[in-house]
Amino acid sequence: MMLLPINGRSASRLRRGILGNMTYQEAADLAGAVKPGLVIPMHYDAYAGNLENPLLFQDYLHVKYPDVPCAVPRAGERLDVEIQHRNR
């Protein structure tokens, strides 16, 4: 399972002293390279003015890496997952 920050970086964020994280495209590409059993975007609504739409991440991931499962739980929603060990 991967939990990836998707709030991104920009000049306007840097002006406000916000370093940011991966863009949703960078996060999806990382998940596509690793191929986890499940990827969950995060850190997209933690602070006002440093937001991203997690559905953009989900759509990009499904188009580019359709074999990588994704969940975008709502705030406070419980997400039960079954962990399976894979041999590499």
Coordinates of N, CA and C in Angstrom, one line a residue:
M1 N 0.8 -1.2 0.0 CA 0.0 0.0 0.0 C 0.9 1.2 0.0
M2 N 0.5 2.2 -0.8 CA 1.2 3.5 -0.8 C 0.2 4.6 -0.5
L3 N 0.7 5.5 0.4 CA 0.0 6.8 0.7 C 0.8 7.9 0.1
L4 N 0.4 8.6 -0.9 CA 1.2 9.5 -1.6 C 0.6 11.0 -1.5
P5 N 1.5 11.9 -1.1 CA 1.0 13.3 -1.1 C 0.9 13.8 -2.5
I6 N -0.2 14.6 -2.8 CA -0.4 15.0 -4.2 C -0.6 16.5 -4.3
N7 N -0.4 17.3 -3.2 CA -0.7 18.7 -3.3 C 0.2 19.5 -4.2
G8 N 1.3 19.0 -4.6 CA 2.1 19.7 -5.6 C 2.9 20.8 -5.2
R9 N 3.6 21.5 -6.2 CA 4.4 22.6 -5.9 C 4.1 23.7 -6.9
S10 N 4.3 25.0 -6.6 CA 4.1 26.1 -7.5 C 4.8 27.3 -7.0
A11 N 5.0 28.3 -7.9 CA 5.6 29.5 -7.5 C 4.8 30.3 -6.5
S12 N 3.4 30.2 -6.6 CA 2.6 30.9 -5.6 C 2.7 30.3 -4.2
R13 N 2.9 29.0 -4.2 CA 3.1 28.3 -2.9 C 4.4 28.7 -2.3
L14 N 5.5 28.7 -3.1 CA 6.8 29.1 -2.6 C 6.8 30.5 -2.1
R15 N 6.1 31.4 -2.8 CA 6.0 32.8 -2.3 C 5.4 32.9 -0.8
R16 N 4.5 31.9 -0.6 CA 3.9 31.9 0.8 C 4.6 31.0 1.7
G17 N 5.8 30.5 1.4 CA 6.6 29.7 2.2 C 6.2 28.2 2.3
I18 N 5.4 27.8 1.3 CA 4.9 26.4 1.3 C 5.8 25.6 0.3
L19 N 6.5 24.6 0.7 CA 7.3 23.8 -0.2 C 6.5 22.9 -1.1
G20 N 5.5 22.4 -0.6 CA 4.7 21.4 -1.4 C 5.3 20.0 -1.4
N21 N 4.6 19.2 -2.2 CA 5.0 17.8 -2.4 C 5.0 17.4 -3.9
M22 N 4.8 16.2 -4.1 CA 4.7 15.7 -5.5 C 3.4 16.3 -6.1
T23 N 3.4 16.5 -7.4 CA 2.2 16.7 -8.2 C 1.4 15.4 -8.3
Y24 N 0.1 15.6 -8.6 CA -0.6 14.3 -8.7 C -0.1 13.4 -9.8
Q25 N 0.5 14.0 -10.9 CA 1.1 13.2 -12.0 C 2.3 12.5 -11.5
E26 N 3.2 13.2 -10.7 CA 4.4 12.6 -10.2 C 4.0 11.4 -9.3
A27 N 3.0 11.6 -8.4 CA 2.6 10.6 -7.5 C 2.1 9.4 -8.2
A28 N 1.3 9.6 -9.2 CA 0.7 8.5 -10.0 C 1.8 7.8 -10.8
D29 N 2.8 8.5 -11.3 CA 3.9 7.8 -12.0 C 4.7 7.0 -11.0
L30 N 4.9 7.5 -9.8 CA 5.6 6.7 -8.8 C 4.8 5.4 -8.5
A31 N 3.5 5.5 -8.3 CA 2.7 4.4 -8.0 C 2.8 3.4 -9.2
G32 N 2.8 3.9 -10.4 CA 2.8 3.1 -11.6 C 4.1 2.3 -11.7
A33 N 5.2 2.9 -11.2 CA 6.5 2.3 -11.2 C 6.6 1.2 -10.1
V34 N 6.0 1.5 -9.0 CA 6.1 0.5 -7.8 C 5.0 -0.6 -7.9
K35 N 3.9 -0.2 -8.5 CA 2.7 -1.1 -8.6 C 2.3 -1.7 -7.2
P36 N 1.9 -0.9 -6.3 CA 1.4 -1.4 -5.0 C 0.1 -2.0 -5.1
G37 N -0.3 -2.8 -4.1 CA -1.6 -3.4 -4.1 C -2.7 -2.4 -4.0
L38 N -2.4 -1.2 -3.5 CA -3.4 -0.1 -3.4 C -2.6 1.2 -3.2
V39 N -3.1 2.2 -3.8 CA -2.5 3.6 -3.6 C -3.7 4.5 -3.2
I40 N -3.3 5.4 -2.2 CA -4.3 6.3 -1.7 C -3.6 7.7 -1.7
P41 N -4.2 8.7 -2.4 CA -3.7 10.0 -2.4 C -4.0 10.7 -1.0
M42 N -3.1 11.6 -0.6 CA -3.2 12.2 0.6 C -2.7 13.6 0.6
H43 N -2.9 14.4 1.6 CA -2.3 15.7 1.8 C -2.8 16.7 0.7
Y44 N -4.0 16.4 0.2 CA -4.5 17.3 -0.8 C -5.5 18.3 -0.3
D45 N -5.9 18.2 1.0 CA -6.8 19.1 1.6 C -6.4 19.5 3.0
A46 N -5.1 19.3 3.3 CA -4.7 19.6 4.7 C -4.7 21.0 5.1
Y47 N -4.3 21.9 4.1 CA -4.2 23.3 4.4 C -4.9 24.2 3.3
A48 N -5.6 25.2 3.7 CA -6.2 26.1 2.8 C -5.1 26.7 1.9
G49 N -5.3 26.9 0.6 CA -4.3 27.5 -0.2 C -3.3 26.5 -0.7
N50 N -3.4 25.3 -0.3 CA -2.4 24.2 -0.7 C -3.2 23.0 -1.0
L51 N -4.2 23.1 -1.9 CA -5.1 22.1 -2.2 C -4.9 21.4 -3.6
E52 N -5.4 20.2 -3.7 CA -5.4 19.6 -5.0 C -6.7 18.7 -5.1
N53 N -7.1 18.4 -6.3 CA -8.3 17.6 -6.4 C -7.9 16.1 -6.6
P54 N -8.2 15.2 -5.6 CA -7.8 13.8 -5.7 C -8.4 13.1 -6.8
L55 N -9.5 13.6 -7.4 CA -10.1 12.9 -8.5 C -9.2 13.0 -9.8
L56 N -8.4 14.1 -9.9 CA -7.5 14.3 -11.0 C -6.4 13.2 -10.9
F57 N -5.9 12.9 -9.7 CA -5.0 11.9 -9.4 C -5.6 10.5 -9.9
Q58 N -6.7 10.3 -9.4 CA -7.4 9.0 -9.6 C -7.6 8.8 -11.1
D59 N -8.1 9.8 -11.8 CA -8.3 9.7 -13.3 C -7.0 9.5 -14.0
Y60 N -6.0 10.2 -13.7 CA -4.7 10.1 -14.4 C -4.1 8.7 -14.1
L61 N -4.2 8.2 -12.9 CA -3.7 6.9 -12.6 C -4.4 5.8 -13.3
H62 N -5.8 5.9 -13.4 CA -6.6 4.9 -14.1 C -6.3 4.9 -15.6
V63 N -6.0 6.0 -16.2 CA -5.8 6.1 -17.6 C -4.4 5.6 -17.9
K64 N -3.4 6.0 -17.1 CA -2.0 5.7 -17.4 C -1.6 4.3 -16.9
Y65 N -2.1 4.0 -15.7 CA -1.8 2.7 -15.0 C -3.0 2.0 -14.6
P66 N -3.8 1.4 -15.5 CA -5.1 0.9 -15.1 C -5.0 -0.4 -14.2
D67 N -3.8 -0.9 -14.1 CA -3.7 -2.1 -13.2 C -3.3 -1.8 -11.8
V68 N -3.2 -0.5 -11.5 CA -2.9 0.0 -10.1 C -4.2 0.4 -9.4
P69 N -4.6 -0.3 -8.4 CA -5.8 0.0 -7.7 C -5.7 1.3 -6.8
C70 N -6.7 2.1 -6.8 CA -6.7 3.3 -6.1 C -8.0 3.5 -5.2
A71 N -7.8 4.1 -4.1 CA -9.0 4.5 -3.3 C -8.8 5.9 -2.9
V72 N -10.0 6.6 -2.9 CA -10.0 8.0 -2.4 C -11.1 8.1 -1.4
P73 N -10.8 7.7 -0.2 CA -11.8 7.7 0.9 C -12.2 9.2 1.3
R74 N -13.4 9.3 1.7 CA -13.9 10.6 2.2 C -13.4 10.8 3.6
A75 N -13.2 12.1 4.0 CA -12.8 12.4 5.4 C -13.6 11.7 6.4
G76 N -12.9 10.9 7.3 CA -13.6 10.2 8.3 C -14.1 8.8 7.9
E77 N -14.0 8.5 6.6 CA -14.5 7.2 6.1 C -13.5 6.1 6.5
R78 N -14.0 5.0 7.0 CA -13.1 3.9 7.4 C -12.9 3.1 6.1
L79 N -11.6 2.7 5.9 CA -11.2 1.9 4.8 C -10.6 0.6 5.2
D80 N -11.2 -0.5 5.1 CA -10.7 -1.8 5.4 C -9.9 -2.4 4.2
V81 N -8.7 -2.8 4.5 CA -7.9 -3.4 3.4 C -7.4 -4.7 3.9
E82 N -7.2 -5.6 2.9 CA -6.6 -6.9 3.2 C -5.2 -6.9 2.6
I83 N -4.2 -7.1 3.4 CA -2.8 -7.1 3.0 C -2.4 -8.5 2.6
Q84 N -1.9 -8.5 1.3 CA -1.4 -9.8 0.8 C 0.1 -9.6 0.5
H85 N 0.9 -10.5 1.0 CA 2.3 -10.4 0.7 C 2.6 -11.0 -0.7
R86 N 3.4 -10.3 -1.4 CA 3.8 -10.7 -2.8 C 5.3 -11.1 -2.7
N87 N 5.6 -12.1 -3.5 CA 7.0 -12.4 -3.7 C 7.5 -11.6 -4.8
R88 N 8.7 -11.0 -4.6 CA 9.3 -10.2 -5.7 C 10.4 -10.9 -6.4

